[in-house]
Amino acid sequence: MTSMGLLQIGLYFLVLLLLTKPLGAFMARVYNGERTFLHPLFRPLERMIYKLSGVSEDVEQRWTQYAGALLAFSFVSFLFVYLLQRLQGWLPLNPVGFGAKQATPDLSFNTAVSFMTNTNWQAYGGEVTLSYLSQMAALTVQNFVSAGAGIAVAIALTRGFARRQMGTIGNFWVDLTRGTLYILLPLSLIGALFLCSQGVVQNFSPYQEVTTLEGGKQTIPGGPAASQISIKQLGTNGGGFFNSNSSHPFENPTPSSNFLQTLYILLIPAALTYTFGVMVKDTRQGWAMFAAMSLLFFAGLALCYSSEQAGNPILAGLGVQTEPTDSQSGGNMEGKEVRHGIASSALWAVATTAASNGSVNSMHDSYTPLGGLALLFNIESGEVIFGGVGAGLYGMLLFAILAVFIAGLMVGRTPEYLGKKIESEEVKMAMLALIACAASILVFTAVSSIVEFPKDSYWNPPGAGTANLNNGGPHGLAEILYAYSSGAGNNGSAFAGMNVNTPWYNLTIGLAMLIGRFLIIIPMLAVAGSLAAKKLVPATSGTLPTHGPLFVGLLAGTVVVVGALTFFPVLSLTPIVEHFLMHQGKVF
Amino acid sequence: MWQQLTPALRMMIIFTVLTGLVYPGVITGLAQLIFSRQANGSLVSRNARIVGSELLGQSFTKPEYFHGRPSAAGDINENDASASGGSNLGPTSQKLIDRVRASVADIRKSNPDATGALPGDSVTAWGSGLVPHISPATAELLVARVARARAASPDAIRQFVQQHTERRDFGVLGEPRVNVLALNLALDERLPVKH
């Protein structure tokens, strides 16, 4: 690890920390319906949206209605994205001329689910599949609203803790609209303009063909990229405008654009911890969440960065320099960009997997085994280390419920969290969410690694499920494991060498994404409903304080223990064994 | 859920217009107004002819040019900036090891002065396959060859490399790097190859 690298990481975290409180406080005002400095600008628009869509702002919903609204909205989203892709050949803003031939039914299904669930798994390659209209009206819109919906669920769950003996948890339409208007749009606007200044393209021109210095032909792509990239980072979506995502020079041209994009990944998830604290009227509770998340974040970053900087001993044996100097980065540079080097690449990789963002500025498939292990564990621990916008907070609250439950078992007391008794209803729902997610990862991975199809079959033209892999040995299994982890974690990044654009993978990864989104959201909303109806239990000397270091450690420990117990066997067959094989010089 | 479908549909239409059309439209308008060069791909021209983008790498093979990093895989043409991607080969991949071994041999052959350990970026593939950057160490490796091909002194070439080395942003962010396209353009202009 170099001092310059550590300095970059330190600066990054400092900026994140400084923004957490102001943005978090602002978001609390927005969701509480209080006036903010943006109201003169957006309040008339907000009212108009309610009027046009027939929503009464003041009518609150029970958890079942809230969940129903979210499901209805997700269903309509899915249809929109699916149809826009399938019909893009007949629609405008399609200078390159993509049609239904590129957007096949299974690929369009996968992409629609992927964006509706805030996953942004890219089975498609943006620049070779989608028209500008599909990118904007289908994908960019979902980047906003799937993020808005995610935050809404976290806010609803927070209300569950904050309220006493109430039947309702807010209004989904109002939460969705406010989040999109007051938080996502303004921040995206600022980000997009900054990215343009750095060289991210933003136009509606067709691709240009130019003659290079040596007389070759080069195609220069275009499109409204900056507007999409800004929100894809901010909304922890991650789906790139181009296939190689934020390693593409037109998506992320400079270290400054890279810094902003990395910041945008964690900005809202971090600020939401403060919002949570404000809404439950005890900001220490929010900071405890923040501390537990940071602890896990730095553990993953330390493992990933040190492992990437150490590099690949097999390549070192061939005469490749792995020691860093002033004029080169050293370490494992395969799949990484010179302008980002090792530190910025590792920082991004850890942030994007911690936060269910899934955008990449380097190719995760080419990471060293332990570097890849940190990324896989971030995803498999449930995307709660800051996590997706909203999803991270409601996921971490799920673990908080488990943590107090475990602590309660140890001393034989009914567990409480924030003055609410945690009873069998809450624990059952938390376990349902955990098990559904873990099972979808492990079962689909197991099936795909043994399933056989005839060659050139409809379901999987390459043949067996393992015929799609780009790597052999443990790394091949890791590619499959990463794909389903990324799907169920709604992350969207990939060990991208594997060919996942076949009906079998499009369908099963699509299912994993649906399970990972809705089998967490619905149980969490049920918990919100159940908690909101409870009365407050006064704290006694027997109550476990949930704002101190003890609870932070307990919470982080619960995440690690649950993640490790569930995934250690399969991780030991993938990155862990690969690490030892690499040091023995074994190749596949 | 079903009685919520009407507001869902209406909300979807409103947000499609607002975030799918108005938002990118406004950004495009502003970007074309304020940052029109960047928003249109940072194009570079020579003799009034566009020869590429300063952000995109090109394939260089001639000895008088600095070369970019090795292409990720045979099927990715680095001149086709509309299809991006890395090699995605893992650390224990035979293909990766073979490719790196070949790259090491290539560099040592065409640059006989390169005898020490090679900078990682000179023999590994990038993530996008499209970037014009190499590390200053890799550039130094190629100086002698380019100098011979252009019948110039290595120090003269080194000066060009220095001029086209981009530093860390604000002295902290990112890594120092040499823009190969800009460097080659400058060399062609100031130290043309004599035929």
mmCIF file of C-alpha atoms in Angstrom, chain A residues 4 7-8 11 45 49-50 52-55 61 65 68-69 71-73 75-77 80 127-128 133 136-137 140-142 144-145 173 176-177 180-181 185 188-189 192-193 196-205 207-208 210-214 216-221 224 227 230-231 242-244 247-250 253-256 259 312 314-315 318-321 326-329 333-342 344 363 365-369 470-471 475 479 496-497 578 582 586-588, chain B residues 1-21 23-28 30-32 34-35 38-43 46 49-53 55-62 65 67 69 72 77-97 99-101 104 108 116-121 123-138 167-178 181 184-185 188:
data_model
loop_
_atom_site.group_PDB
_atom_site.id
_atom_site.type_symbol
_atom_site.label_atom_id
_atom_site.label_comp_id
_atom_site.label_asym_id
_atom_site.label_seq_id
_atom_site.Cartn_x
_atom_site.Cartn_y
_atom_site.Cartn_z
ATOM 1 C CA MET A 4 -0.359 8.289 -1.932
ATOM 2 C CA LEU A 7 -3.993 9.543 1.263
ATOM 3 C CA GLN A 8 -6.559 9.195 -1.518
ATOM 4 C CA LEU A 11 -9.472 12.053 1.648
ATOM 5 C CA LEU A 45 -44.095 20.498 -9.442
ATOM 6 C CA ILE A 49 -47.485 15.274 -9.845
ATOM 7 C CA TYR A 50 -49.932 14.274 -7.073
ATOM 8 C CA LEU A 52 -51.986 14.303 -12.253
ATOM 9 C CA SER A 53 -51.587 10.859 -10.742
ATOM 10 C CA GLY A 54 -54.610 11.092 -8.464
ATOM 11 C CA VAL A 55 -52.710 10.692 -5.206
ATOM 12 C CA GLN A 61 -51.033 3.849 4.052
ATOM 13 C CA GLN A 65 -51.121 -0.789 1.051
ATOM 14 C CA GLY A 68 -49.053 -2.967 -2.717
ATOM 15 C CA ALA A 69 -48.241 0.433 -4.153
ATOM 16 C CA LEU A 71 -45.362 -3.758 -6.116
ATOM 17 C CA ALA A 72 -47.773 -2.114 -8.553
ATOM 18 C CA PHE A 73 -45.199 0.511 -9.398
ATOM 19 C CA PHE A 75 -44.747 -4.148 -12.114
ATOM 20 C CA VAL A 76 -45.527 -1.150 -14.323
ATOM 21 C CA SER A 77 -41.803 -0.291 -14.379
ATOM 22 C CA PHE A 80 -42.251 -0.163 -19.486
ATOM 23 C CA GLU A 127 -23.289 0.458 -27.000
ATOM 24 C CA VAL A 128 -24.199 -2.645 -29.008
ATOM 25 C CA LEU A 133 -34.235 6.291 -26.209
ATOM 26 C CA MET A 136 -32.889 7.357 -21.363
ATOM 27 C CA ALA A 137 -36.573 6.582 -21.131
ATOM 28 C CA THR A 140 -32.266 6.364 -16.719
ATOM 29 C CA VAL A 141 -35.848 6.571 -15.441
ATOM 30 C CA GLN A 142 -35.445 3.331 -13.494
ATOM 31 C CA PHE A 144 -34.212 7.357 -10.465
ATOM 32 C CA VAL A 145 -37.388 5.594 -9.433
ATOM 33 C CA TRP A 173 -46.279 7.738 -3.716
ATOM 34 C CA LEU A 176 -41.195 8.181 -4.006
ATOM 35 C CA THR A 177 -41.947 11.613 -5.438
ATOM 36 C CA THR A 180 -36.824 11.731 -6.644
ATOM 37 C CA LEU A 181 -37.529 15.457 -6.821
ATOM 38 C CA LEU A 185 -32.664 15.068 -9.338
ATOM 39 C CA SER A 188 -27.714 14.158 -10.411
ATOM 40 C CA LEU A 189 -27.831 17.470 -12.183
ATOM 41 C CA ALA A 192 -23.778 15.236 -14.613
ATOM 42 C CA LEU A 193 -22.515 18.715 -15.378
ATOM 43 C CA CYS A 196 -19.337 16.654 -18.703
ATOM 44 C CA SER A 197 -16.644 19.132 -17.748
ATOM 45 C CA GLN A 198 -14.264 16.183 -17.318
ATOM 46 C CA GLY A 199 -15.003 14.729 -20.744
ATOM 47 C CA VAL A 200 -17.995 12.424 -20.320
ATOM 48 C CA VAL A 201 -20.012 12.603 -23.533
ATOM 49 C CA GLN A 202 -23.532 14.029 -23.661
ATOM 50 C CA ASN A 203 -25.008 14.293 -27.131
ATOM 51 C CA PHE A 204 -27.521 12.704 -29.475
ATOM 52 C CA SER A 205 -25.121 12.257 -32.390
ATOM 53 C CA TYR A 207 -21.313 7.148 -33.716
ATOM 54 C CA GLN A 208 -18.497 8.782 -35.694
ATOM 55 C CA VAL A 210 -12.531 8.543 -37.995
ATOM 56 C CA THR A 211 -9.186 7.619 -39.545
ATOM 57 C CA THR A 212 -6.471 7.120 -36.933
ATOM 58 C CA LEU A 213 -2.833 8.247 -37.023
ATOM 59 C CA GLU A 214 -1.729 4.958 -38.516
ATOM 60 C CA GLY A 216 -6.922 2.552 -39.231
ATOM 61 C CA LYS A 217 -10.621 3.157 -38.721
ATOM 62 C CA GLN A 218 -11.898 4.072 -35.281
ATOM 63 C CA THR A 219 -15.522 4.282 -34.184
ATOM 64 C CA ILE A 220 -16.182 6.991 -31.627
ATOM 65 C CA PRO A 221 -19.410 6.369 -29.728
ATOM 66 C CA PRO A 224 -26.471 11.010 -23.475
ATOM 67 C CA SER A 227 -26.902 12.286 -17.385
ATOM 68 C CA SER A 230 -24.473 10.639 -12.592
ATOM 69 C CA ILE A 231 -27.686 8.964 -11.411
ATOM 70 C CA PHE A 242 -21.056 1.516 -22.157
ATOM 71 C CA ASN A 243 -20.234 -2.133 -21.742
ATOM 72 C CA SER A 244 -17.042 -1.609 -19.791
ATOM 73 C CA SER A 247 -13.514 2.040 -16.865
ATOM 74 C CA HIS A 248 -14.601 3.385 -20.270
ATOM 75 C CA PRO A 249 -12.862 6.706 -20.905
ATOM 76 C CA PHE A 250 -16.127 8.309 -22.013
ATOM 77 C CA PRO A 253 -12.185 10.031 -18.057
ATOM 78 C CA THR A 254 -10.167 11.561 -15.202
ATOM 79 C CA PRO A 255 -9.174 10.959 -11.576
ATOM 80 C CA SER A 256 -11.502 13.817 -10.628
ATOM 81 C CA PHE A 259 -13.472 10.692 -7.247
ATOM 82 C CA ASN A 312 0.126 -11.854 -8.802
ATOM 83 C CA ILE A 314 2.935 -15.926 -11.129
ATOM 84 C CA LEU A 315 3.255 -12.783 -13.243
ATOM 85 C CA LEU A 318 7.626 -13.781 -15.640
ATOM 86 C CA GLY A 319 9.444 -10.489 -15.060
ATOM 87 C CA VAL A 320 6.561 -8.184 -14.216
ATOM 88 C CA GLN A 321 7.251 -5.532 -11.609
ATOM 89 C CA ASP A 326 6.830 6.909 -8.504
ATOM 90 C CA SER A 327 6.356 6.178 -12.176
ATOM 91 C CA GLN A 328 4.159 3.069 -12.099
ATOM 92 C CA SER A 329 1.582 1.548 -9.747
ATOM 93 C CA MET A 333 -2.756 -4.188 -13.157
ATOM 94 C CA GLU A 334 -4.672 -6.700 -15.260
ATOM 95 C CA GLY A 335 -8.098 -5.171 -15.938
ATOM 96 C CA LYS A 336 -7.174 -1.884 -14.252
ATOM 97 C CA GLU A 337 -6.666 1.530 -15.761
ATOM 98 C CA VAL A 338 -3.366 3.401 -15.559
ATOM 99 C CA ARG A 339 -5.117 6.639 -14.586
ATOM 100 C CA HIS A 340 -6.757 5.002 -11.571
ATOM 101 C CA GLY A 341 -3.947 2.708 -10.490
ATOM 102 C CA ILE A 342 -4.321 0.231 -7.642
ATOM 103 C CA SER A 344 -8.512 4.103 -6.644
ATOM 104 C CA MET A 363 -12.501 -5.630 -14.042
ATOM 105 C CA ASP A 365 -12.841 -10.912 -12.710
ATOM 106 C CA SER A 366 -9.115 -10.193 -12.945
ATOM 107 C CA TYR A 367 -8.653 -9.350 -9.255
ATOM 108 C CA THR A 368 -6.365 -11.426 -7.093
ATOM 109 C CA PRO A 369 -8.218 -14.162 -5.167
ATOM 110 C CA ASN A 470 -14.126 -17.564 -19.162
ATOM 111 C CA ASN A 471 -11.870 -19.116 -16.528
ATOM 112 C CA HIS A 475 -12.086 -19.094 -10.557
ATOM 113 C CA GLU A 479 -17.707 -16.520 -11.770
ATOM 114 C CA ALA A 496 -17.672 -10.325 -16.342
ATOM 115 C CA GLY A 497 -15.763 -12.876 -18.351
ATOM 116 C CA GLU A 578 -7.472 -20.157 -5.511
ATOM 117 C CA MET A 582 -1.874 -19.108 -7.089
ATOM 118 C CA LYS A 586 -0.935 -23.647 -10.365
ATOM 119 C CA VAL A 587 -2.832 -22.446 -13.434
ATOM 120 C CA PHE A 588 -5.956 -23.571 -15.252
ATOM 121 C CA MET B 1 -52.127 -3.905 -5.236
ATOM 122 C CA TRP B 2 -54.583 -3.757 -8.119
ATOM 123 C CA GLN B 3 -56.306 -0.496 -7.122
ATOM 124 C CA GLN B 4 -52.796 1.016 -7.046
ATOM 125 C CA LEU B 5 -52.186 0.268 -10.719
ATOM 126 C CA THR B 6 -53.748 3.519 -11.921
ATOM 127 C CA PRO B 7 -51.520 5.809 -9.856
ATOM 128 C CA ALA B 8 -48.591 3.518 -10.703
ATOM 129 C CA LEU B 9 -49.166 3.936 -14.409
ATOM 130 C CA ARG B 10 -49.620 7.677 -14.145
ATOM 131 C CA MET B 11 -46.562 8.120 -11.928
ATOM 132 C CA MET B 12 -44.540 6.044 -14.377
ATOM 133 C CA ILE B 13 -45.547 8.266 -17.283
ATOM 134 C CA ILE B 14 -44.805 11.444 -15.328
ATOM 135 C CA PHE B 15 -41.389 10.228 -14.199
ATOM 136 C CA THR B 16 -40.556 8.975 -17.677
ATOM 137 C CA VAL B 17 -41.130 12.450 -19.023
ATOM 138 C CA LEU B 18 -39.387 14.160 -16.124
ATOM 139 C CA THR B 19 -36.319 11.974 -15.569
ATOM 140 C CA GLY B 20 -36.176 10.209 -18.939
ATOM 141 C CA LEU B 21 -36.681 13.116 -21.307
ATOM 142 C CA TYR B 23 -33.560 15.654 -17.317
ATOM 143 C CA PRO B 24 -31.254 14.283 -20.044
ATOM 144 C CA GLY B 25 -32.534 16.986 -22.390
ATOM 145 C CA VAL B 26 -31.632 19.762 -19.950
ATOM 146 C CA ILE B 27 -28.217 18.237 -19.289
ATOM 147 C CA THR B 28 -27.577 17.867 -23.017
ATOM 148 C CA LEU B 30 -26.372 22.796 -20.797
ATOM 149 C CA ALA B 31 -23.469 20.516 -21.696
ATOM 150 C CA GLN B 32 -23.549 21.517 -25.356
ATOM 151 C CA ILE B 34 -20.902 25.103 -21.589
ATOM 152 C CA PHE B 35 -18.752 22.053 -22.345
ATOM 153 C CA GLN B 38 -16.030 17.518 -23.964
ATOM 154 C CA ALA B 39 -19.683 16.605 -24.492
ATOM 155 C CA ASN B 40 -18.959 15.714 -28.090
ATOM 156 C CA GLY B 41 -16.108 13.353 -27.360
ATOM 157 C CA SER B 42 -13.052 15.610 -26.916
ATOM 158 C CA LEU B 43 -12.117 15.176 -30.570
ATOM 159 C CA ARG B 46 -4.794 17.298 -37.443
ATOM 160 C CA ARG B 49 -9.234 16.286 -40.134
ATOM 161 C CA ILE B 50 -10.497 14.486 -37.051
ATOM 162 C CA VAL B 51 -8.014 11.777 -36.113
ATOM 163 C CA GLY B 52 -9.561 10.538 -32.880
ATOM 164 C CA SER B 53 -10.479 11.544 -29.348
ATOM 165 C CA LEU B 55 -9.629 10.243 -24.329
ATOM 166 C CA LEU B 56 -9.537 7.158 -26.543
ATOM 167 C CA GLY B 57 -6.540 4.976 -27.261
ATOM 168 C CA GLN B 58 -5.627 3.928 -30.790
ATOM 169 C CA SER B 59 -3.780 0.957 -32.092
ATOM 170 C CA PHE B 60 -0.108 1.836 -32.710
ATOM 171 C CA THR B 61 2.288 -0.661 -34.270
ATOM 172 C CA LYS B 62 4.957 1.392 -36.042
ATOM 173 C CA TYR B 65 5.261 5.634 -32.175
ATOM 174 C CA HIS B 67 2.435 2.012 -28.174
ATOM 175 C CA ARG B 69 -1.059 -1.305 -23.467
ATOM 176 C CA ALA B 72 -7.262 -7.416 -23.886
ATOM 177 C CA ASN B 77 -10.326 -4.376 -31.702
ATOM 178 C CA GLU B 78 -9.034 -1.418 -29.754
ATOM 179 C CA ASN B 79 -9.918 0.826 -32.655
ATOM 180 C CA ASP B 80 -13.560 -0.057 -32.243
ATOM 181 C CA ALA B 81 -14.452 2.218 -29.378
ATOM 182 C CA SER B 82 -18.054 1.111 -29.624
ATOM 183 C CA ALA B 83 -17.368 -2.312 -28.138
ATOM 184 C CA SER B 84 -15.468 -2.090 -24.906
ATOM 185 C CA GLY B 85 -14.293 -4.691 -22.445
ATOM 186 C CA GLY B 86 -11.371 -6.201 -20.579
ATOM 187 C CA SER B 87 -9.871 -9.680 -20.757
ATOM 188 C CA ASN B 88 -11.635 -10.794 -17.579
ATOM 189 C CA LEU B 89 -9.003 -13.448 -17.099
ATOM 190 C CA GLY B 90 -8.436 -14.481 -13.498
ATOM 191 C CA PRO B 91 -5.043 -14.641 -11.778
ATOM 192 C CA THR B 92 -4.659 -18.385 -12.290
ATOM 193 C CA SER B 93 -5.721 -18.425 -15.921
ATOM 194 C CA GLN B 94 -3.377 -20.231 -18.322
ATOM 195 C CA LYS B 95 -4.512 -17.835 -21.069
ATOM 196 C CA LEU B 96 -3.502 -14.844 -18.977
ATOM 197 C CA ILE B 97 -0.091 -16.296 -18.167
ATOM 198 C CA ARG B 99 -0.543 -13.765 -23.005
ATOM 199 C CA VAL B 100 1.630 -11.948 -20.481
ATOM 200 C CA ARG B 101 4.600 -14.183 -21.276
ATOM 201 C CA VAL B 104 7.025 -9.703 -22.080
ATOM 202 C CA ARG B 108 12.047 -7.286 -24.803
ATOM 203 C CA GLY B 116 14.798 -5.290 -15.920
ATOM 204 C CA ALA B 117 11.394 -6.088 -14.487
ATOM 205 C CA LEU B 118 8.659 -4.609 -16.691
ATOM 206 C CA PRO B 119 6.027 -2.211 -15.363
ATOM 207 C CA GLY B 120 2.742 -4.033 -14.825
ATOM 208 C CA ASP B 121 0.755 -1.857 -17.188
ATOM 209 C CA VAL B 123 2.200 -6.231 -20.261
ATOM 210 C CA THR B 124 -1.311 -6.425 -18.789
ATOM 211 C CA ALA B 125 -4.573 -5.422 -20.420
ATOM 212 C CA TRP B 126 -6.758 -2.552 -19.287
ATOM 213 C CA GLY B 127 -10.368 -2.718 -18.223
ATOM 214 C CA SER B 128 -11.910 -0.935 -21.151
ATOM 215 C CA GLY B 129 -9.326 -1.665 -23.827
ATOM 216 C CA LEU B 130 -9.689 1.885 -25.087
ATOM 217 C CA VAL B 131 -7.531 4.200 -23.062
ATOM 218 C CA PRO B 132 -4.531 6.148 -24.405
ATOM 219 C CA HIS B 133 -2.608 6.060 -21.122
ATOM 220 C CA ILE B 134 0.579 4.256 -20.180
ATOM 221 C CA SER B 135 2.571 4.749 -17.007
ATOM 222 C CA PRO B 136 5.652 7.005 -17.148
ATOM 223 C CA ALA B 137 7.771 3.909 -16.457
ATOM 224 C CA THR B 138 6.372 2.156 -19.526
ATOM 225 C CA ARG B 167 0.028 14.542 -13.101
ATOM 226 C CA ARG B 168 -2.298 13.503 -10.279
ATOM 227 C CA ASP B 169 -5.369 15.750 -10.078
ATOM 228 C CA PHE B 170 -4.797 18.287 -7.277
ATOM 229 C CA GLY B 171 -1.557 16.449 -6.602
ATOM 230 C CA VAL B 172 -3.452 13.606 -4.919
ATOM 231 C CA LEU B 173 -6.032 11.845 -7.065
ATOM 232 C CA GLY B 174 -5.297 9.121 -9.573
ATOM 233 C CA GLU B 175 -1.881 8.178 -10.911
ATOM 234 C CA PRO B 176 0.619 9.926 -13.195
ATOM 235 C CA ARG B 177 0.190 8.811 -16.792
ATOM 236 C CA VAL B 178 1.343 9.537 -20.315
ATOM 237 C CA LEU B 181 -2.087 9.737 -28.606
ATOM 238 C CA ASN B 184 2.540 10.694 -30.817
ATOM 239 C CA LEU B 185 0.736 13.645 -32.394
ATOM 240 C CA ASP B 188 4.775 13.726 -35.622
#
